[in-house]
GROMACS .gro file of C-alpha atoms in nm:
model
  341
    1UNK     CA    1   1.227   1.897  -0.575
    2UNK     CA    2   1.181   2.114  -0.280
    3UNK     CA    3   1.262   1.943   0.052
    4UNK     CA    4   1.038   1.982   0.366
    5UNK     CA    5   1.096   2.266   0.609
    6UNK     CA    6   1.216   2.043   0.862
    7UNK     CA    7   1.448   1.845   0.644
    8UNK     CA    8   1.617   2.173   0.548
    9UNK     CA    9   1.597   2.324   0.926
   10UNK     CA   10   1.791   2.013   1.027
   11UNK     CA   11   2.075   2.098   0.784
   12UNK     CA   12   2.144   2.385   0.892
   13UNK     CA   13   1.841   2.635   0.724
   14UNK     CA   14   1.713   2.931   0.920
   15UNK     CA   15   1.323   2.994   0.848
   16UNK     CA   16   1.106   3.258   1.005
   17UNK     CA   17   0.849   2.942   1.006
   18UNK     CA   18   0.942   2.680   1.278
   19UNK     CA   19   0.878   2.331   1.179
   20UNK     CA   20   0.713   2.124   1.435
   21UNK     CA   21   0.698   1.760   1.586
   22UNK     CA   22   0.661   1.597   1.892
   23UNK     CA   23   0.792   1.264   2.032
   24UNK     CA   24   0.586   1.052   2.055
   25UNK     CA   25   0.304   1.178   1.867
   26UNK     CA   26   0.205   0.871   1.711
   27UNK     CA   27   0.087   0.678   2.031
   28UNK     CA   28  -0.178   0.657   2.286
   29UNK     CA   29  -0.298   1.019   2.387
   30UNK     CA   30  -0.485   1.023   2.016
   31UNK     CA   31  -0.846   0.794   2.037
   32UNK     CA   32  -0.742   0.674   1.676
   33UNK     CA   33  -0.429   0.513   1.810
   34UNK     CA   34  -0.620   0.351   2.124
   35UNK     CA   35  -0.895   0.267   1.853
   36UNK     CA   36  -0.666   0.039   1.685
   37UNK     CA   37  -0.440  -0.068   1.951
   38UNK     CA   38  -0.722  -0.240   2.075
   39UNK     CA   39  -0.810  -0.411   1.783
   40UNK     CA   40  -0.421  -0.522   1.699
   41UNK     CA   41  -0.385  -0.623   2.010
   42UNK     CA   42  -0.047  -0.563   2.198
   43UNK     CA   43   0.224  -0.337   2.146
   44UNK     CA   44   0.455  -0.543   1.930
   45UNK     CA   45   0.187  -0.680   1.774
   46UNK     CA   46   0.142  -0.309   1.621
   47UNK     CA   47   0.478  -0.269   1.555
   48UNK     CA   48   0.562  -0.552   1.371
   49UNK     CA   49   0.238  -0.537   1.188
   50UNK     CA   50   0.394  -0.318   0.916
   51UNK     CA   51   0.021  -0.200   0.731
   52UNK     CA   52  -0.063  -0.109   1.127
   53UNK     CA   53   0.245   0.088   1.219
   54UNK     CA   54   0.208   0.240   0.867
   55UNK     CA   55  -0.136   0.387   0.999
   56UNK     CA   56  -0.004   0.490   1.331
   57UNK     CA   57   0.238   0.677   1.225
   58UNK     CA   58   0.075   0.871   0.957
   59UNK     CA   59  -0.271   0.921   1.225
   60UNK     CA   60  -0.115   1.233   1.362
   61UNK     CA   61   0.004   1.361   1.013
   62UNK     CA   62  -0.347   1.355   0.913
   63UNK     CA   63  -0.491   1.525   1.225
   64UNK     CA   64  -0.250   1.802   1.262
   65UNK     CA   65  -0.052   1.850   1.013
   66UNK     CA   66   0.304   1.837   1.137
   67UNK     CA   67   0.609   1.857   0.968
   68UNK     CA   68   0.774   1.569   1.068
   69UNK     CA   69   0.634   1.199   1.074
   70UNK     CA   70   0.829   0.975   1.336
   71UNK     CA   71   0.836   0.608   1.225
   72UNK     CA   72   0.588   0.410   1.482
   73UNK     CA   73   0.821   0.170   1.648
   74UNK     CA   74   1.013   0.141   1.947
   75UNK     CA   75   1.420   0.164   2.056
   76UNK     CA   76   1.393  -0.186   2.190
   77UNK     CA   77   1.342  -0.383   1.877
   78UNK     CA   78   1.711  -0.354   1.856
   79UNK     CA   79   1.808  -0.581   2.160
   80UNK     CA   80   1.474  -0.784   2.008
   81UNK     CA   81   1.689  -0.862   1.674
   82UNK     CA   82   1.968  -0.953   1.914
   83UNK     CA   83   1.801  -1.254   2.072
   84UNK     CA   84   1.620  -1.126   2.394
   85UNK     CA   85   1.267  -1.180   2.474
   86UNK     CA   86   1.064  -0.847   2.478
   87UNK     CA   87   0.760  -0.814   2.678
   88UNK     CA   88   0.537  -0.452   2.741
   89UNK     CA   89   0.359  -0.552   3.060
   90UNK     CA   90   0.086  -0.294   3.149
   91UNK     CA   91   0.156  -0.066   3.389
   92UNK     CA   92   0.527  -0.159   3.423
   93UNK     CA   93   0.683  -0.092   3.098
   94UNK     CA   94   0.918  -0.296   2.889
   95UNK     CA   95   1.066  -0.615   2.951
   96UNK     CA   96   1.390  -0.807   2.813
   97UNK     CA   97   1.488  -1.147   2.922
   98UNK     CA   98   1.726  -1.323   2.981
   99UNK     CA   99   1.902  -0.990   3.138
  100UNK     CA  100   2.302  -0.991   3.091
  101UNK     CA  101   2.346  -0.966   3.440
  102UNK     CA  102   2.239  -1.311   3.470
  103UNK     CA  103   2.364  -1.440   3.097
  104UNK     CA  104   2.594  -1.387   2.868
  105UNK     CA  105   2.542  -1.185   2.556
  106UNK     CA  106   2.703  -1.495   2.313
  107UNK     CA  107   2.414  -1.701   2.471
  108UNK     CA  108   2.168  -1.527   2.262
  109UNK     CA  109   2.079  -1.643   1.917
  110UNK     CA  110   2.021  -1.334   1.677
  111UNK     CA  111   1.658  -1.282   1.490
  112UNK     CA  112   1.796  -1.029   1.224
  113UNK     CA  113   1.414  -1.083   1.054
  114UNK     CA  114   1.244  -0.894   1.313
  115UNK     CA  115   1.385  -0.581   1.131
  116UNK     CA  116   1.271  -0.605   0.831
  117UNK     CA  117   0.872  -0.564   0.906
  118UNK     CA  118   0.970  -0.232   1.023
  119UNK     CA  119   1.170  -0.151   0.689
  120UNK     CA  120   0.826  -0.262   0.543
  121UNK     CA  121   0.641  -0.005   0.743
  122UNK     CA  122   0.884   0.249   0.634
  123UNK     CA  123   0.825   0.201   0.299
  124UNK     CA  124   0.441   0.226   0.312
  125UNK     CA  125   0.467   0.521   0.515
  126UNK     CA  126   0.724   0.647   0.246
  127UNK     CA  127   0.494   0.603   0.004
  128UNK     CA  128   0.186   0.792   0.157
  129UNK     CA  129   0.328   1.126   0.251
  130UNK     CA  130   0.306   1.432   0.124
  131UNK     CA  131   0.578   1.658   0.026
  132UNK     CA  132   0.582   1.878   0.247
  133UNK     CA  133   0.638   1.619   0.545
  134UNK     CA  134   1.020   1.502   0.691
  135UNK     CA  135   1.019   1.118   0.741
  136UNK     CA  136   1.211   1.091   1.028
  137UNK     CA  137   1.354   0.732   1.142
  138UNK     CA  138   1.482   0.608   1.492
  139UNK     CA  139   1.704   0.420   1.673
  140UNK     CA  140   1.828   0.375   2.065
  141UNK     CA  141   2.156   0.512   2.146
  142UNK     CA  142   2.411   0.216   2.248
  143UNK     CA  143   2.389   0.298   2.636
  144UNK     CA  144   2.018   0.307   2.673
  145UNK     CA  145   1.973   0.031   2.507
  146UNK     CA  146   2.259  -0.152   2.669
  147UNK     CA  147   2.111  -0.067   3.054
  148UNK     CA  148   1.755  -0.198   2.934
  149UNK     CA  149   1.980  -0.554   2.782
  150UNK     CA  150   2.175  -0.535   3.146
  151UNK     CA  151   1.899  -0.479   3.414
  152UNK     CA  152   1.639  -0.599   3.196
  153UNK     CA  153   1.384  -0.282   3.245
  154UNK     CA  154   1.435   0.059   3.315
  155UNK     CA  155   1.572   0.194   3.608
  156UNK     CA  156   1.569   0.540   3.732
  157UNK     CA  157   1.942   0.601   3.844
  158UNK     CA  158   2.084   0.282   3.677
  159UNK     CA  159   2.319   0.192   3.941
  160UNK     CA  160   2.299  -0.199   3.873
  161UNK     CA  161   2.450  -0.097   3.517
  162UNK     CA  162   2.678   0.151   3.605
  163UNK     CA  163   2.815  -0.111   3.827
  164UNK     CA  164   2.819  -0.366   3.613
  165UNK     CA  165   2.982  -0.127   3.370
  166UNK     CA  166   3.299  -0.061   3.601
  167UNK     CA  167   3.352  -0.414   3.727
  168UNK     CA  168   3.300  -0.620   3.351
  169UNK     CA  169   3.438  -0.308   3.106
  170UNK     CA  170   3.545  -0.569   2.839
  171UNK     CA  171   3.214  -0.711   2.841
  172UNK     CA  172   3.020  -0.438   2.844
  173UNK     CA  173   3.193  -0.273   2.596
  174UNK     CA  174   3.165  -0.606   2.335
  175UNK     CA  175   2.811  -0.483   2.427
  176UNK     CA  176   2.791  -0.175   2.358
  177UNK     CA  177   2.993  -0.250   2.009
  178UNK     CA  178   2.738  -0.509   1.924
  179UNK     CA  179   2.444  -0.251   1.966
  180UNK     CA  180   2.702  -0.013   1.768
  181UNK     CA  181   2.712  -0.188   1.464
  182UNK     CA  182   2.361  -0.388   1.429
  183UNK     CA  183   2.226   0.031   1.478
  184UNK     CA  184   2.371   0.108   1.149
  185UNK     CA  185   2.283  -0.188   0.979
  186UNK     CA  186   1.910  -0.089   1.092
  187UNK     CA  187   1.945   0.315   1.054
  188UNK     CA  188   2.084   0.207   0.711
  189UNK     CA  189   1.814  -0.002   0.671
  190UNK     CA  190   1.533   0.277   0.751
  191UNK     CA  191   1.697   0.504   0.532
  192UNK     CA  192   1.716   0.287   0.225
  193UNK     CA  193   1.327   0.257   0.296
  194UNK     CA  194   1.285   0.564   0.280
  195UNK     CA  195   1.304   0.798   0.596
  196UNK     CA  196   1.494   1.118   0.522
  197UNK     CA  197   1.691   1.168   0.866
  198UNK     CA  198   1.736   0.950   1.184
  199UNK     CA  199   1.688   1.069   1.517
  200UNK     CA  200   1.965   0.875   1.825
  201UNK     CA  201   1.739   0.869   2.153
  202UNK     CA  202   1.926   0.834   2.455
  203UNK     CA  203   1.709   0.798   2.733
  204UNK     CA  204   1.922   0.725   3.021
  205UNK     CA  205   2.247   0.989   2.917
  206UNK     CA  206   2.174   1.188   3.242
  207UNK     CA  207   2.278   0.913   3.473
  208UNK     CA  208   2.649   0.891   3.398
  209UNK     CA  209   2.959   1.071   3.528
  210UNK     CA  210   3.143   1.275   3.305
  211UNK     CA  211   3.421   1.007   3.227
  212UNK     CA  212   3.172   0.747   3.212
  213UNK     CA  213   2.934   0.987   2.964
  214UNK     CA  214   3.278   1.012   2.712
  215UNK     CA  215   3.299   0.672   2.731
  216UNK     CA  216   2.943   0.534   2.677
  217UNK     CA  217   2.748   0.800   2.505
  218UNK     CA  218   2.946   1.015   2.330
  219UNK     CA  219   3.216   0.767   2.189
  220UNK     CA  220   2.938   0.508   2.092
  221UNK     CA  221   2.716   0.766   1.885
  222UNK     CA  222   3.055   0.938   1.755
  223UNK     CA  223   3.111   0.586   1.574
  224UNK     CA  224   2.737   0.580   1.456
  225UNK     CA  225   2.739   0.898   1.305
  226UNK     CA  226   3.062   0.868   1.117
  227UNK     CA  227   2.950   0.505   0.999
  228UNK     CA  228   2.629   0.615   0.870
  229UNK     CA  229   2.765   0.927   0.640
  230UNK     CA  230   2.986   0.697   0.517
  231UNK     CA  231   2.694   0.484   0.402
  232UNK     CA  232   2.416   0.791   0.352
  233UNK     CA  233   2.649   1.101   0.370
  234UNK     CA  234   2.280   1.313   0.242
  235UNK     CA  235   2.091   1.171   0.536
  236UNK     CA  236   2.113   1.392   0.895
  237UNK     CA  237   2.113   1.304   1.220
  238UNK     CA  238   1.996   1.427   1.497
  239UNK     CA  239   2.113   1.349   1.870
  240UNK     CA  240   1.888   1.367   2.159
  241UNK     CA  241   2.112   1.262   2.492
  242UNK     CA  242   1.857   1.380   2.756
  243UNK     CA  243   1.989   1.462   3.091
  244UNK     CA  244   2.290   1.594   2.972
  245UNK     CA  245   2.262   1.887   3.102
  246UNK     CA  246   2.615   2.093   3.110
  247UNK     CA  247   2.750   1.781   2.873
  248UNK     CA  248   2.591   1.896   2.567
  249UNK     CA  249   2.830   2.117   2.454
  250UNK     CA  250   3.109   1.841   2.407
  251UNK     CA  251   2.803   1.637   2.322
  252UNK     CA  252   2.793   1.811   1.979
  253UNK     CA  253   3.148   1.904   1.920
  254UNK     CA  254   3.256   1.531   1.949
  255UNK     CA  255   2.920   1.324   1.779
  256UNK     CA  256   2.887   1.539   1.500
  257UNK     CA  257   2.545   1.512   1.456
  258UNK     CA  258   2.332   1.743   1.266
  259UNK     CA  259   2.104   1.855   1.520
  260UNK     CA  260   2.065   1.836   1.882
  261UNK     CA  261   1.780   1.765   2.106
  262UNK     CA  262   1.728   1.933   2.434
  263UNK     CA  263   1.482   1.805   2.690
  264UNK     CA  264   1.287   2.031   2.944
  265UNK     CA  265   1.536   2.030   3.227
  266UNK     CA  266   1.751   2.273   3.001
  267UNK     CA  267   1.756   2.626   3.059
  268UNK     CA  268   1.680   2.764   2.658
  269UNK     CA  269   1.917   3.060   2.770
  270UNK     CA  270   2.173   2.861   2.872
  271UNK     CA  271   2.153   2.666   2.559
  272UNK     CA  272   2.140   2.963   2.362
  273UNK     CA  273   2.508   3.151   2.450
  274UNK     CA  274   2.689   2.747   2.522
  275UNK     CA  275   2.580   2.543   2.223
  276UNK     CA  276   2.734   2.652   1.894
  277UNK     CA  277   2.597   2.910   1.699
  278UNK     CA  278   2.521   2.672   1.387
  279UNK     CA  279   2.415   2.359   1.552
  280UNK     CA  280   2.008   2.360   1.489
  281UNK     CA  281   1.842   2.257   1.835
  282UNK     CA  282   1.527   2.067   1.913
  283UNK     CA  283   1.276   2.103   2.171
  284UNK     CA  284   1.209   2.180   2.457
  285UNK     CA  285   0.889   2.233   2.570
  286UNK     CA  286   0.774   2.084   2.889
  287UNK     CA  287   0.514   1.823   2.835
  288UNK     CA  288   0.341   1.856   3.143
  289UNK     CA  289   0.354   2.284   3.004
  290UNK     CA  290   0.144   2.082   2.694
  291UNK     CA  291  -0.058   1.912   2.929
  292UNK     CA  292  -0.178   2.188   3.130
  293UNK     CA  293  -0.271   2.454   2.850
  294UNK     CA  294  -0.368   2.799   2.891
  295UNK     CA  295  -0.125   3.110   3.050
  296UNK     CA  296   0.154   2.865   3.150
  297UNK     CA  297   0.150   2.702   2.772
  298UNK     CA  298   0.150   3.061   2.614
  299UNK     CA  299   0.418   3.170   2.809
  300UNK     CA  300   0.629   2.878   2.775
  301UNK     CA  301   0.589   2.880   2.433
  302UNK     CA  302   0.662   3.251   2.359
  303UNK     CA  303   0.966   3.193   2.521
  304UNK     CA  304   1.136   2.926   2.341
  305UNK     CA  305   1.056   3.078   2.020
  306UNK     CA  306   1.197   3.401   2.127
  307UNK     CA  307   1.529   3.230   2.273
  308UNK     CA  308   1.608   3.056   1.913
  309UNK     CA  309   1.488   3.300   1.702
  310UNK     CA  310   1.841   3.403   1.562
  311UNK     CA  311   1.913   2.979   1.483
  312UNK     CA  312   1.754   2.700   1.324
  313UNK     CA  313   1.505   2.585   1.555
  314UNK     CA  314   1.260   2.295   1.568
  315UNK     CA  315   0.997   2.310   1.790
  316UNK     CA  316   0.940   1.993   1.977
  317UNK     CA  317   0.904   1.844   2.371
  318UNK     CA  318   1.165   1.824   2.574
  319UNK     CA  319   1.030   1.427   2.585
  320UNK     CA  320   0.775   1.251   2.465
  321UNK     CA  321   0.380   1.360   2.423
  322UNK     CA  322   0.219   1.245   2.781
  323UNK     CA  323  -0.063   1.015   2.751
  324UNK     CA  324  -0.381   1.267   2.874
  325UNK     CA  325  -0.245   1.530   2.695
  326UNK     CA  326  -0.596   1.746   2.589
  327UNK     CA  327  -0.588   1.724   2.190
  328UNK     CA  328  -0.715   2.086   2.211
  329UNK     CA  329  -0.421   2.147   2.351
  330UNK     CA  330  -0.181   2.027   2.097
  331UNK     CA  331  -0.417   2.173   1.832
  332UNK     CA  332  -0.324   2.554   2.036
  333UNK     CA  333   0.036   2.440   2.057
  334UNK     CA  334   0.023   2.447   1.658
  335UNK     CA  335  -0.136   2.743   1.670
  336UNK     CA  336   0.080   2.938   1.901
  337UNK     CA  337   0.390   2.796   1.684
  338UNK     CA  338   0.260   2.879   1.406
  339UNK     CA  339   0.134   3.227   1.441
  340UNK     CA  340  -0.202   3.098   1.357
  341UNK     CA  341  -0.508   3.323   1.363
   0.00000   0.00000   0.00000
């Protein structure tokens, strides 16, 4: 059977024909999603409700066509499984309590269960696409999801973790093993449902110093990767560390993922003559380019397709799909990428 074109652009394939996906594209800028959110109810009330997620994820599939599908959940149902609360307040974002830098992590009783209604929405979703379409899974890279289990939300520069990083190393790092191995079991998981790659989102990369980067980022998704072709050695991966910035390079010598994600503060150029040659790259349009259409879009556009022309190349955001994003908008991104008359 013939795989899809971004399945074979993430191993490696050069096509003439970029494949295309955004993150985030299952989610709130489409009046389908909003539709049903507010019938559902809250956020992890959608994502646990596996015939719901199922439809989320497939609502942009069926609107514009792209190649890839991202599995409708979210990177925090990992520290969820572990024992901490999770709230989405409105307006402020996510939630986890009790936060490790009041508690200890062997105070929290595990809820392995929560996992499986998302291996049940994987496996509907599995079972409703097309041919043609890459089922791509998810999962949090250990850091990120480790400074949201520390602080308890999101932080811009992350300086309560960092700190907390230096002065308790043992016990951050039992942490960040913890979030190591329970991210295979649920990548494995995923992929055994049915997903044909897995995408590592690490939100918060940009904030640490070199040393701190080798230790926390790339060490921690090194051990993923090589655990998870041990289990599915057919199944790629793709790394997105965003904020890397100059990092990347040893980024993807030292993972060995399949792929590699740049967001929007990376010059394409620069990516271009420092990344190597093989490695197929993601992204990395601005989203606010997306937002704002017209000349700007074009232009933008043009450009990164011209920059990657000689690798394999998957078009994508350089972050997720912004909320007011125009849908005509999107509809001319696919258009432009396509070469679309």
């Amino acid at each position: 059977m013939t795989e899809p074109l971004l399945l074979k652009t993430i191993r490696g394939e050069h096509s003439d024909v970029r494949p295309i996906w955004l993150m985030r594209q299952a989610g709130r800028y489409l009046p389908e999603y909003r539709a049903l959110r507010a019938e559902k109810g809250g956020f992890l009330d959608l994502v646990y409700d596996a015939e719901a997620a199922a439809e989320v994820t497939l609502q942009p599939i069926r609107r514009f066509g792209f190649d890839g599908a991202i599995l409708f959940s979210d990177i925090l149902i990992i520290p969820h499984a572990m024992g901490q609360n999770l709230e989405f307040l409105a307006g402020e974002g996510p939630r986890l309590s009790p936060r490790l830098l009041d508690s200890r992590l062997n105070a929290l009783e595990a809820v392995p269960q929560r996992l499986e209604a998302v291996y049940r929405t994987v496996t509907r979703v599995a079972a409703e696409l097309g041919p043609e379409t890459c089922f791509l899974g998810f999962a949090g890279s250990p850091w990120t999801v480790a400074t949201y289990m520390v602080n308890g939300e999101g932080s811009r520069d992350q300086a309560a973790v960092r700190q907390y990083a230096y002065m308790n190393e043992a016990a951050f790092g039992e942490l960040i093993q913890r979030i190591i191995d329970l991210s295979v079991e649920y990548l494995s998981g995923q992929i055994k449902a049915g997903v044909h790659a897995v995408q590592l989102f690490d939100s918060w990369a940009g904030s640490l110093s070199p040393a701190q980067f080798e230790k926390w980022v790339i060490a921690p998704n090194a051990e993923i990767v090589a655990k998870l072709r041990g289990l599915h050695p057919d199944t790629p991966i793709i790394g997105f560390p965003k904020g890397a910035g100059e990092k990347l390079p040893a980024y993807a010598r030292e993972t060995g993922v399949d792929a590699l994600g740049l967001d929007e503060t990376i010059d394409p150029h620069w990516a271009a003559a420092n990344l190597p040659k093989y490695l197929p790259v993601q992204g990395n349009l601005d989203p606010l380019a997306l937002m704002a259409g017209g000349e700007s879009l074009q232009k933008a556009v043009q450009e990164i397709l011209d920059i990657f022309s000689d690798r394999p190349h998957i078009f994508n955001l350089g972050h997720g799909i912004l909320q007011h994003t125009p849908i005509a908008h999107v509809e001319k991104l696919l258009t432009l990428v396509r070469g679309d008359n």
